[in-house]
mmCIF file of N, CA and C in Angstrom:
data_model
loop_
_atom_site.group_PDB
_atom_site.id
_atom_site.type_symbol
_atom_site.label_atom_id
_atom_site.label_comp_id
_atom_site.label_asym_id
_atom_site.label_seq_id
_atom_site.Cartn_x
_atom_site.Cartn_y
_atom_site.Cartn_z
ATOM 1 N N MET X 1447 137.437 83.825 103.307
ATOM 2 C CA MET X 1447 136.296 84.017 104.176
ATOM 3 C C MET X 1447 136.782 84.510 105.537
ATOM 4 N N VAL X 1448 136.090 85.509 106.068
ATOM 5 C CA VAL X 1448 136.452 86.106 107.345
ATOM 6 C C VAL X 1448 135.785 85.313 108.463
ATOM 7 N N PRO X 1449 136.526 85.066 109.571
ATOM 8 C CA PRO X 1449 135.902 84.353 110.689
ATOM 9 C C PRO X 1449 134.657 85.085 111.181
ATOM 10 N N LYS X 1450 133.647 84.320 111.563
ATOM 11 C CA LYS X 1450 132.358 84.894 111.975
ATOM 12 C C LYS X 1450 132.464 85.707 113.260
ATOM 13 N N ASN X 1451 133.424 85.384 114.137
ATOM 14 C CA ASN X 1451 133.484 86.063 115.425
ATOM 15 C C ASN X 1451 134.183 87.416 115.358
ATOM 16 N N LYS X 1452 134.720 87.780 114.213
ATOM 17 C CA LYS X 1452 135.402 89.062 114.077
ATOM 18 C C LYS X 1452 134.453 90.071 113.439
ATOM 19 N N ILE X 1453 134.092 91.084 114.217
ATOM 20 C CA ILE X 1453 133.182 92.116 113.729
ATOM 21 C C ILE X 1453 133.992 93.390 113.519
ATOM 22 N N SER X 1454 133.892 93.931 112.322
ATOM 23 C CA SER X 1454 134.562 95.191 112.028
ATOM 24 C C SER X 1454 133.683 95.987 111.078
ATOM 25 N N ALA X 1455 133.994 97.263 110.966
ATOM 26 C CA ALA X 1455 133.234 98.119 110.054
ATOM 27 C C ALA X 1455 133.364 97.609 108.622
ATOM 28 N N LYS X 1456 134.544 97.133 108.267
ATOM 29 C CA LYS X 1456 134.768 96.619 106.912
ATOM 30 C C LYS X 1456 133.897 95.394 106.645
ATOM 31 N N ASN X 1457 133.828 94.477 107.609
ATOM 32 C CA ASN X 1457 132.989 93.286 107.452
ATOM 33 C C ASN X 1457 131.513 93.661 107.364
ATOM 34 N N LEU X 1458 131.106 94.612 108.182
ATOM 35 C CA LEU X 1458 129.712 95.051 108.177
ATOM 36 C C LEU X 1458 129.348 95.688 106.840
ATOM 37 N N ILE X 1459 130.218 96.537 106.339
ATOM 38 C CA ILE X 1459 129.985 97.172 105.038
ATOM 39 C C ILE X 1459 129.928 96.124 103.938
ATOM 40 N N ASN X 1460 130.816 95.147 103.989
ATOM 41 C CA ASN X 1460 130.808 94.072 102.993
ATOM 42 C C ASN X 1460 129.511 93.268 103.070
ATOM 43 N N SER X 1461 129.031 93.021 104.275
ATOM 44 C CA SER X 1461 127.760 92.300 104.438
ATOM 45 C C SER X 1461 126.611 93.075 103.806
ATOM 46 N N PHE X 1462 126.585 94.385 104.028
ATOM 47 C CA PHE X 1462 125.541 95.212 103.418
ATOM 48 C C PHE X 1462 125.652 95.205 101.897
ATOM 49 N N ARG X 1463 126.877 95.250 101.384
ATOM 50 C CA ARG X 1463 127.068 95.198 99.928
ATOM 51 C C ARG X 1463 126.507 93.902 99.354
ATOM 52 N N CYS X 1464 126.786 92.794 100.024
ATOM 53 C CA CYS X 1464 126.274 91.499 99.559
ATOM 54 C C CYS X 1464 124.749 91.472 99.600
ATOM 55 N N ALA X 1465 124.176 91.992 100.672
ATOM 56 C CA ALA X 1465 122.716 92.008 100.802
ATOM 57 C C ALA X 1465 122.080 92.877 99.722
ATOM 58 N N ILE X 1466 122.648 94.035 99.478
ATOM 59 C CA ILE X 1466 122.115 94.930 98.443
ATOM 60 C C ILE X 1466 122.277 94.296 97.068
ATOM 61 N N SER X 1467 123.399 93.640 96.836
ATOM 62 C CA SER X 1467 123.616 92.943 95.567
ATOM 63 C C SER X 1467 122.561 91.859 95.357
ATOM 64 N N GLY X 1468 122.275 91.097 96.400
ATOM 65 C CA GLY X 1468 121.242 90.064 96.311
ATOM 66 C C GLY X 1468 119.871 90.650 96.059
ATOM 67 N N PHE X 1469 119.577 91.768 96.720
ATOM 68 C CA PHE X 1469 118.293 92.442 96.515
ATOM 69 C C PHE X 1469 118.145 92.859 95.057
ATOM 70 N N TRP X 1470 119.194 93.496 94.498
ATOM 71 C CA TRP X 1470 119.136 93.950 93.105
ATOM 72 C C TRP X 1470 119.035 92.779 92.136
ATOM 73 N N GLU X 1471 119.719 91.695 92.450
ATOM 74 C CA GLU X 1471 119.656 90.497 91.604
ATOM 75 C C GLU X 1471 118.214 90.010 91.487
ATOM 76 N N VAL X 1472 117.537 89.922 92.624
ATOM 77 C CA VAL X 1472 116.142 89.464 92.612
ATOM 78 C C VAL X 1472 115.253 90.509 91.938
ATOM 79 N N LEU X 1473 115.482 91.778 92.231
ATOM 80 C CA LEU X 1473 114.667 92.840 91.634
ATOM 81 C C LEU X 1473 114.773 92.828 90.110
ATOM 82 N N ILE X 1474 115.957 92.601 89.591
ATOM 83 C CA ILE X 1474 116.182 92.614 88.147
ATOM 84 C C ILE X 1474 115.629 91.362 87.467
ATOM 85 N N HIS X 1475 115.786 90.207 88.112
ATOM 86 C CA HIS X 1475 115.482 88.943 87.434
ATOM 87 C C HIS X 1475 114.162 88.292 87.818
ATOM 88 N N GLU X 1476 113.448 88.844 88.778
ATOM 89 C CA GLU X 1476 112.192 88.230 89.218
ATOM 90 C C GLU X 1476 111.028 89.203 89.021
ATOM 91 N N PRO X 1477 110.256 89.025 87.958
ATOM 92 C CA PRO X 1477 109.147 89.946 87.687
ATOM 93 C C PRO X 1477 108.145 90.042 88.835
ATOM 94 N N SER X 1478 107.847 88.935 89.485
ATOM 95 C CA SER X 1478 106.856 88.984 90.564
ATOM 96 C C SER X 1478 107.350 89.851 91.719
ATOM 97 N N PHE X 1479 108.642 89.826 91.995
ATOM 98 C CA PHE X 1479 109.183 90.685 93.051
ATOM 99 C C PHE X 1479 109.084 92.151 92.637
ATOM 100 N N ARG X 1480 109.372 92.441 91.375
ATOM 101 C CA ARG X 1480 109.239 93.822 90.884
ATOM 102 C C ARG X 1480 107.809 94.314 91.040
ATOM 103 N N TYR X 1481 106.830 93.468 90.687
ATOM 104 C CA TYR X 1481 105.428 93.860 90.833
ATOM 105 C C TYR X 1481 105.105 94.172 92.287
ATOM 106 N N MET X 1482 105.599 93.338 93.180
ATOM 107 C CA MET X 1482 105.333 93.552 94.610
ATOM 108 C C MET X 1482 105.959 94.858 95.095
ATOM 109 N N VAL X 1483 107.151 95.172 94.609
ATOM 110 C CA VAL X 1483 107.808 96.422 95.000
ATOM 111 C C VAL X 1483 107.015 97.621 94.488
ATOM 112 N N VAL X 1484 106.548 97.552 93.247
ATOM 113 C CA VAL X 1484 105.744 98.650 92.685
ATOM 114 C C VAL X 1484 104.463 98.835 93.497
ATOM 115 N N ILE X 1485 103.788 97.744 93.807
ATOM 116 C CA ILE X 1485 102.570 97.826 94.619
ATOM 117 C C ILE X 1485 102.897 98.427 95.984
ATOM 118 N N ALA X 1486 104.007 97.995 96.585
ATOM 119 C CA ALA X 1486 104.409 98.516 97.894
ATOM 120 C C ALA X 1486 104.636 100.022 97.839
ATOM 121 N N VAL X 1487 105.251 100.504 96.771
ATOM 122 C CA VAL X 1487 105.490 101.947 96.634
ATOM 123 C C VAL X 1487 104.164 102.705 96.576
ATOM 124 N N PHE X 1488 103.206 102.200 95.788
ATOM 125 C CA PHE X 1488 101.897 102.857 95.715
ATOM 126 C C PHE X 1488 101.184 102.839 97.065
ATOM 127 N N VAL X 1489 101.283 101.737 97.775
ATOM 128 C CA VAL X 1489 100.643 101.645 99.093
ATOM 129 C C VAL X 1489 101.307 102.615 100.068
ATOM 130 N N LEU X 1490 102.626 102.717 100.019
ATOM 131 C CA LEU X 1490 103.324 103.669 100.890
ATOM 132 C C LEU X 1490 102.911 105.104 100.583
ATOM 133 N N ILE X 1491 102.769 105.425 99.307
ATOM 134 C CA ILE X 1491 102.312 106.766 98.928
ATOM 135 C C ILE X 1491 100.912 107.009 99.481
ATOM 136 N N ALA X 1492 100.025 106.032 99.312
ATOM 137 C CA ALA X 1492 98.653 106.166 99.831
ATOM 138 C C ALA X 1492 98.659 106.329 101.342
ATOM 139 N N MET X 1493 99.560 105.641 102.012
ATOM 140 C CA MET X 1493 99.620 105.704 103.470
ATOM 141 C C MET X 1493 99.962 107.113 103.953
ATOM 142 N N PHE X 1494 100.739 107.848 103.160
ATOM 143 C CA PHE X 1494 101.100 109.196 103.570
ATOM 144 C C PHE X 1494 100.170 110.262 102.998
ATOM 145 N N ILE X 1495 99.397 109.931 101.975
ATOM 146 C CA ILE X 1495 98.406 110.866 101.442
ATOM 147 C C ILE X 1495 97.175 110.896 102.335
ATOM 148 N N PHE X 1496 96.701 109.706 102.706
ATOM 149 C CA PHE X 1496 95.499 109.610 103.529
ATOM 150 C C PHE X 1496 95.883 109.603 105.007
ATOM 151 N N PRO X 1497 95.019 110.200 105.829
ATOM 152 C CA PRO X 1497 95.311 110.186 107.270
ATOM 153 C C PRO X 1497 95.132 108.770 107.830
ATOM 154 N N THR X 1498 96.224 108.168 108.225
ATOM 155 C CA THR X 1498 96.167 106.827 108.805
ATOM 156 C C THR X 1498 96.743 106.879 110.215
ATOM 157 N N SER X 1499 96.191 106.066 111.080
ATOM 158 C CA SER X 1499 96.663 106.029 112.462
ATOM 159 C C SER X 1499 98.012 105.321 112.528
ATOM 160 N N ARG X 1500 98.645 105.449 113.667
ATOM 161 C CA ARG X 1500 99.923 104.768 113.870
ATOM 162 C C ARG X 1500 99.752 103.252 113.730
ATOM 163 N N MET X 1501 98.687 102.709 114.287
ATOM 164 C CA MET X 1501 98.451 101.261 114.206
ATOM 165 C C MET X 1501 98.188 100.819 112.766
ATOM 166 N N GLU X 1502 97.466 101.638 112.000
ATOM 167 C CA GLU X 1502 97.244 101.311 110.587
ATOM 168 C C GLU X 1502 98.566 101.300 109.828
ATOM 169 N N LYS X 1503 99.413 102.285 110.119
ATOM 170 C CA LYS X 1503 100.736 102.328 109.478
ATOM 171 C C LYS X 1503 101.549 101.080 109.835
ATOM 172 N N VAL X 1504 101.517 100.702 111.107
ATOM 173 C CA VAL X 1504 102.253 99.509 111.541
ATOM 174 C C VAL X 1504 101.730 98.273 110.813
ATOM 175 N N ALA X 1505 100.412 98.143 110.723
ATOM 176 C CA ALA X 1505 99.819 96.977 110.047
ATOM 177 C C ALA X 1505 100.214 96.949 108.574
ATOM 178 N N VAL X 1506 100.119 98.093 107.907
ATOM 179 C CA VAL X 1506 100.446 98.162 106.476
ATOM 180 C C VAL X 1506 101.929 97.871 106.251
ATOM 181 N N LEU X 1507 102.797 98.498 107.037
ATOM 182 C CA LEU X 1507 104.237 98.263 106.879
ATOM 183 C C LEU X 1507 104.610 96.813 107.175
ATOM 184 N N THR X 1508 103.994 96.242 108.197
ATOM 185 C CA THR X 1508 104.258 94.835 108.519
ATOM 186 C C THR X 1508 103.893 93.937 107.347
ATOM 187 N N MET X 1509 102.747 94.183 106.748
ATOM 188 C CA MET X 1509 102.321 93.351 105.623
ATOM 189 C C MET X 1509 103.202 93.573 104.394
ATOM 190 N N ILE X 1510 103.601 94.817 104.144
ATOM 191 C CA ILE X 1510 104.491 95.084 103.007
ATOM 192 C C ILE X 1510 105.787 94.290 103.165
ATOM 193 N N PHE X 1511 106.402 94.397 104.345
ATOM 194 C CA PHE X 1511 107.667 93.699 104.550
ATOM 195 C C PHE X 1511 107.488 92.187 104.567
ATOM 196 N N ALA X 1512 106.364 91.704 105.084
ATOM 197 C CA ALA X 1512 106.107 90.257 105.078
ATOM 198 C C ALA X 1512 106.014 89.739 103.646
ATOM 199 N N VAL X 1513 105.261 90.441 102.814
ATOM 200 C CA VAL X 1513 105.101 90.006 101.419
ATOM 201 C C VAL X 1513 106.440 90.047 100.687
ATOM 202 N N LEU X 1514 107.180 91.142 100.840
ATOM 203 C CA LEU X 1514 108.465 91.253 100.146
ATOM 204 C C LEU X 1514 109.463 90.202 100.635
ATOM 205 N N CYS X 1515 109.516 89.980 101.940
ATOM 206 C CA CYS X 1515 110.434 88.961 102.473
ATOM 207 C C CYS X 1515 110.066 87.570 101.978
ATOM 208 N N LEU X 1516 108.786 87.251 101.986
ATOM 209 C CA LEU X 1516 108.380 85.926 101.516
ATOM 210 C C LEU X 1516 108.610 85.765 100.017
ATOM 211 N N GLU X 1517 108.451 86.840 99.271
ATOM 212 C CA GLU X 1517 108.737 86.774 97.835
ATOM 213 C C GLU X 1517 110.236 86.552 97.605
ATOM 214 N N LEU X 1518 111.079 87.188 98.412
ATOM 215 C CA LEU X 1518 112.524 86.941 98.325
ATOM 216 C C LEU X 1518 112.850 85.486 98.661
ATOM 217 N N ILE X 1519 112.256 84.982 99.732
ATOM 218 C CA ILE X 1519 112.484 83.587 100.125
ATOM 219 C C ILE X 1519 112.017 82.647 99.019
ATOM 220 N N ASN X 1520 110.866 82.931 98.440
ATOM 221 C CA ASN X 1520 110.345 82.115 97.343
ATOM 222 C C ASN X 1520 111.326 82.099 96.167
ATOM 223 N N SER X 1521 111.865 83.257 95.830
ATOM 224 C CA SER X 1521 112.826 83.343 94.723
ATOM 225 C C SER X 1521 114.084 82.536 95.023
ATOM 226 N N VAL X 1522 114.566 82.618 96.255
ATOM 227 C CA VAL X 1522 115.749 81.854 96.644
ATOM 228 C C VAL X 1522 115.471 80.355 96.533
ATOM 229 N N PHE X 1523 114.324 79.919 97.054
ATOM 230 C CA PHE X 1523 113.968 78.499 96.964
ATOM 231 C C PHE X 1523 113.900 78.043 95.514
ATOM 232 N N GLU X 1524 113.272 78.833 94.654
ATOM 233 C CA GLU X 1524 113.152 78.444 93.247
ATOM 234 C C GLU X 1524 114.523 78.284 92.600
ATOM 235 N N ARG X 1525 115.397 79.242 92.824
ATOM 236 C CA ARG X 1525 116.735 79.159 92.225
ATOM 237 C C ARG X 1525 117.527 77.986 92.791
ATOM 238 N N PHE X 1526 117.408 77.781 94.089
ATOM 239 C CA PHE X 1526 118.126 76.682 94.722
ATOM 240 C C PHE X 1526 117.636 75.335 94.197
ATOM 241 N N LEU X 1527 116.330 75.196 94.076
ATOM 242 C CA LEU X 1527 115.775 73.945 93.556
ATOM 243 C C LEU X 1527 116.165 73.728 92.096
ATOM 244 N N ASP X 1528 116.175 74.804 91.308
ATOM 245 C CA ASP X 1528 116.615 74.687 89.911
ATOM 246 C C ASP X 1528 118.085 74.273 89.831
ATOM 247 N N PHE X 1529 118.876 74.753 90.773
ATOM 248 C CA PHE X 1529 120.289 74.379 90.822
ATOM 249 C C PHE X 1529 120.446 72.902 91.186
ATOM 250 N N LEU X 1530 119.685 72.463 92.184
ATOM 251 C CA LEU X 1530 119.785 71.068 92.631
ATOM 252 C C LEU X 1530 119.213 70.082 91.627
ATOM 253 N N GLN X 1531 118.141 70.493 90.945
ATOM 254 C CA GLN X 1531 117.442 69.588 90.028
ATOM 255 C C GLN X 1531 117.120 70.344 88.736
ATOM 256 N N PRO X 1532 118.089 70.427 87.807
ATOM 257 C CA PRO X 1532 117.867 71.189 86.571
ATOM 258 C C PRO X 1532 116.757 70.612 85.681
ATOM 259 N N GLU X 1533 116.580 69.298 85.697
ATOM 260 C CA GLU X 1533 115.523 68.688 84.889
ATOM 261 C C GLU X 1533 114.198 68.758 85.654
ATOM 262 N N TYR X 1534 113.113 68.633 84.873
ATOM 263 C CA TYR X 1534 111.787 68.675 85.490
ATOM 264 C C TYR X 1534 111.636 67.535 86.486
ATOM 265 N N ASP X 1535 111.101 67.872 87.644
ATOM 266 C CA ASP X 1535 110.817 66.875 88.674
ATOM 267 C C ASP X 1535 109.505 67.282 89.338
ATOM 268 N N GLU X 1536 108.567 66.381 89.373
ATOM 269 C CA GLU X 1536 107.248 66.665 89.943
ATOM 270 C C GLU X 1536 107.359 67.098 91.408
ATOM 271 N N ARG X 1537 108.288 66.528 92.136
ATOM 272 C CA ARG X 1537 108.471 66.907 93.545
ATOM 273 C C ARG X 1537 108.926 68.359 93.663
ATOM 274 N N VAL X 1538 109.794 68.781 92.772
ATOM 275 C CA VAL X 1538 110.260 70.168 92.774
ATOM 276 C C VAL X 1538 109.101 71.099 92.433
ATOM 277 N N ARG X 1539 108.280 70.709 91.464
ATOM 278 C CA ARG X 1539 107.115 71.524 91.105
ATOM 279 C C ARG X 1539 106.199 71.712 92.307
ATOM 280 N N ILE X 1540 105.966 70.645 93.048
ATOM 281 C CA ILE X 1540 105.086 70.721 94.216
ATOM 282 C C ILE X 1540 105.665 71.666 95.270
ATOM 283 N N ILE X 1541 106.969 71.579 95.502
ATOM 284 C CA ILE X 1541 107.614 72.475 96.471
ATOM 285 C C ILE X 1541 107.497 73.927 96.016
ATOM 286 N N LYS X 1542 107.772 74.181 94.731
ATOM 287 C CA LYS X 1542 107.672 75.543 94.202
ATOM 288 C C LYS X 1542 106.242 76.067 94.295
ATOM 289 N N ASP X 1543 105.280 75.229 93.972
ATOM 290 C CA ASP X 1543 103.877 75.648 94.063
ATOM 291 C C ASP X 1543 103.491 75.956 95.506
ATOM 292 N N ALA X 1544 103.972 75.148 96.440
ATOM 293 C CA ALA X 1544 103.671 75.390 97.855
ATOM 294 C C ALA X 1544 104.297 76.699 98.326
ATOM 295 N N MET X 1545 105.521 76.970 97.894
ATOM 296 C CA MET X 1545 106.163 78.241 98.243
ATOM 297 C C MET X 1545 105.379 79.417 97.671
ATOM 298 N N SER X 1546 104.921 79.282 96.436
ATOM 299 C CA SER X 1546 104.111 80.342 95.828
ATOM 300 C C SER X 1546 102.800 80.520 96.580
ATOM 301 N N ALA X 1547 102.243 79.422 97.079
ATOM 302 C CA ALA X 1547 100.997 79.500 97.841
ATOM 303 C C ALA X 1547 101.196 80.292 99.132
ATOM 304 N N ILE X 1548 102.358 80.143 99.752
ATOM 305 C CA ILE X 1548 102.650 80.919 100.964
ATOM 306 C C ILE X 1548 102.611 82.410 100.646
ATOM 307 N N VAL X 1549 103.264 82.795 99.561
ATOM 308 C CA VAL X 1549 103.273 84.205 99.154
ATOM 309 C C VAL X 1549 101.855 84.664 98.835
ATOM 310 N N LEU X 1550 101.082 83.826 98.167
ATOM 311 C CA LEU X 1550 99.704 84.167 97.823
ATOM 312 C C LEU X 1550 98.867 84.415 99.071
ATOM 313 N N VAL X 1551 98.966 83.539 100.051
ATOM 314 C CA VAL X 1551 98.162 83.680 101.271
ATOM 315 C C VAL X 1551 98.510 84.976 101.999
ATOM 316 N N VAL X 1552 99.799 85.265 102.141
ATOM 317 C CA VAL X 1552 100.201 86.498 102.817
ATOM 318 C C VAL X 1552 99.804 87.719 101.990
ATOM 319 N N SER X 1553 99.899 87.623 100.669
ATOM 320 C CA SER X 1553 99.481 88.733 99.802
ATOM 321 C C SER X 1553 97.985 88.993 99.929
ATOM 322 N N LEU X 1554 97.193 87.938 100.022
ATOM 323 C CA LEU X 1554 95.751 88.117 100.227
ATOM 324 C C LEU X 1554 95.481 88.781 101.572
ATOM 325 N N GLY X 1555 96.203 88.362 102.599
ATOM 326 C CA GLY X 1555 96.069 89.013 103.903
ATOM 327 C C GLY X 1555 96.440 90.484 103.828
ATOM 328 N N ALA X 1556 97.505 90.791 103.103
ATOM 329 C CA ALA X 1556 97.925 92.185 102.932
ATOM 330 C C ALA X 1556 96.864 92.980 102.185
ATOM 331 N N ALA X 1557 96.278 92.377 101.166
ATOM 332 C CA ALA X 1557 95.223 93.061 100.405
ATOM 333 C C ALA X 1557 94.013 93.336 101.291
ATOM 334 N N ILE X 1558 93.647 92.380 102.124
ATOM 335 C CA ILE X 1558 92.507 92.582 103.026
ATOM 336 C C ILE X 1558 92.793 93.712 104.005
ATOM 337 N N ILE X 1559 93.989 93.733 104.571
ATOM 338 C CA ILE X 1559 94.353 94.828 105.478
ATOM 339 C C ILE X 1559 94.355 96.152 104.726
ATOM 340 N N GLY X 1560 94.878 96.154 103.501
ATOM 341 C CA GLY X 1560 94.857 97.374 102.690
ATOM 342 C C GLY X 1560 93.449 97.866 102.424
ATOM 343 N N ILE X 1561 92.542 96.950 102.146
ATOM 344 C CA ILE X 1561 91.140 97.330 101.916
ATOM 345 C C ILE X 1561 90.537 97.909 103.186
ATOM 346 N N ILE X 1562 90.787 97.266 104.314
ATOM 347 C CA ILE X 1562 90.244 97.760 105.588
ATOM 348 C C ILE X 1562 90.771 99.159 105.891
ATOM 349 N N VAL X 1563 92.050 99.394 105.634
ATOM 350 C CA VAL X 1563 92.664 100.683 105.957
ATOM 351 C C VAL X 1563 92.285 101.761 104.951
ATOM 352 N N PHE X 1564 92.313 101.443 103.653
ATOM 353 C CA PHE X 1564 92.197 102.491 102.638
ATOM 354 C C PHE X 1564 90.814 102.660 102.021
ATOM 355 N N LEU X 1565 89.976 101.655 102.057
ATOM 356 C CA LEU X 1565 88.658 101.764 101.424
ATOM 357 C C LEU X 1565 87.839 102.933 101.959
ATOM 358 N N PRO X 1566 87.783 103.156 103.270
ATOM 359 C CA PRO X 1566 87.025 104.321 103.747
ATOM 360 C C PRO X 1566 87.553 105.644 103.189
ATOM 361 N N HIS X 1567 88.865 105.750 103.026
ATOM 362 C CA HIS X 1567 89.451 106.981 102.486
ATOM 363 C C HIS X 1567 89.083 107.166 101.015
ATOM 364 N N PHE X 1568 89.128 106.089 100.229
ATOM 365 C CA PHE X 1568 88.725 106.175 98.824
ATOM 366 C C PHE X 1568 87.235 106.465 98.706
ATOM 367 N N TYR X 1569 86.459 105.876 99.587
ATOM 368 C CA TYR X 1569 85.014 106.119 99.585
ATOM 369 C C TYR X 1569 84.732 107.596 99.839
ATOM 370 N N ASN X 1570 85.395 108.180 100.833
ATOM 371 C CA ASN X 1570 85.199 109.601 101.143
ATOM 372 C C ASN X 1570 85.734 110.503 100.039
ATOM 373 N N LEU X 1571 86.759 110.067 99.353
ATOM 374 C CA LEU X 1571 87.356 110.858 98.282
ATOM 375 C C LEU X 1571 86.391 111.039 97.114
ATOM 376 N N PHE X 1572 85.621 109.991 96.808
ATOM 377 C CA PHE X 1572 84.720 110.030 95.658
ATOM 378 C C PHE X 1572 83.269 110.266 96.049
ATOM 379 N N ARG X 1573 83.022 110.670 97.252
ATOM 380 C CA ARG X 1573 81.670 110.934 97.731
ATOM 381 C C ARG X 1573 81.194 112.293 97.379
#
């Protein structure tokens, strides 16, 4: 392990490699994260197809990254809890459900923002 106070290009590159490896691990093994990434790609495409203001873009991007980050955190918590307590434990179930609820609430907020931003464009498209 390299001391934390030593910053070098090699350490930085290694940190990025670890982060990318972790991202791919979650992307490959967590279906819910894959679904969120696919939805994010479609939303990003819509954001550039339809004329959206800078503030709308900021709101949409903020929500995309919030949902993806919370889904990553949720996946980490689930794996960590499974590691700590391999057998079924009601307390672990409650923690996992609460973590999923956090992702759900932010996802609902993201969906509402998406509807506010994109619904007028879809309405005009089919008018």
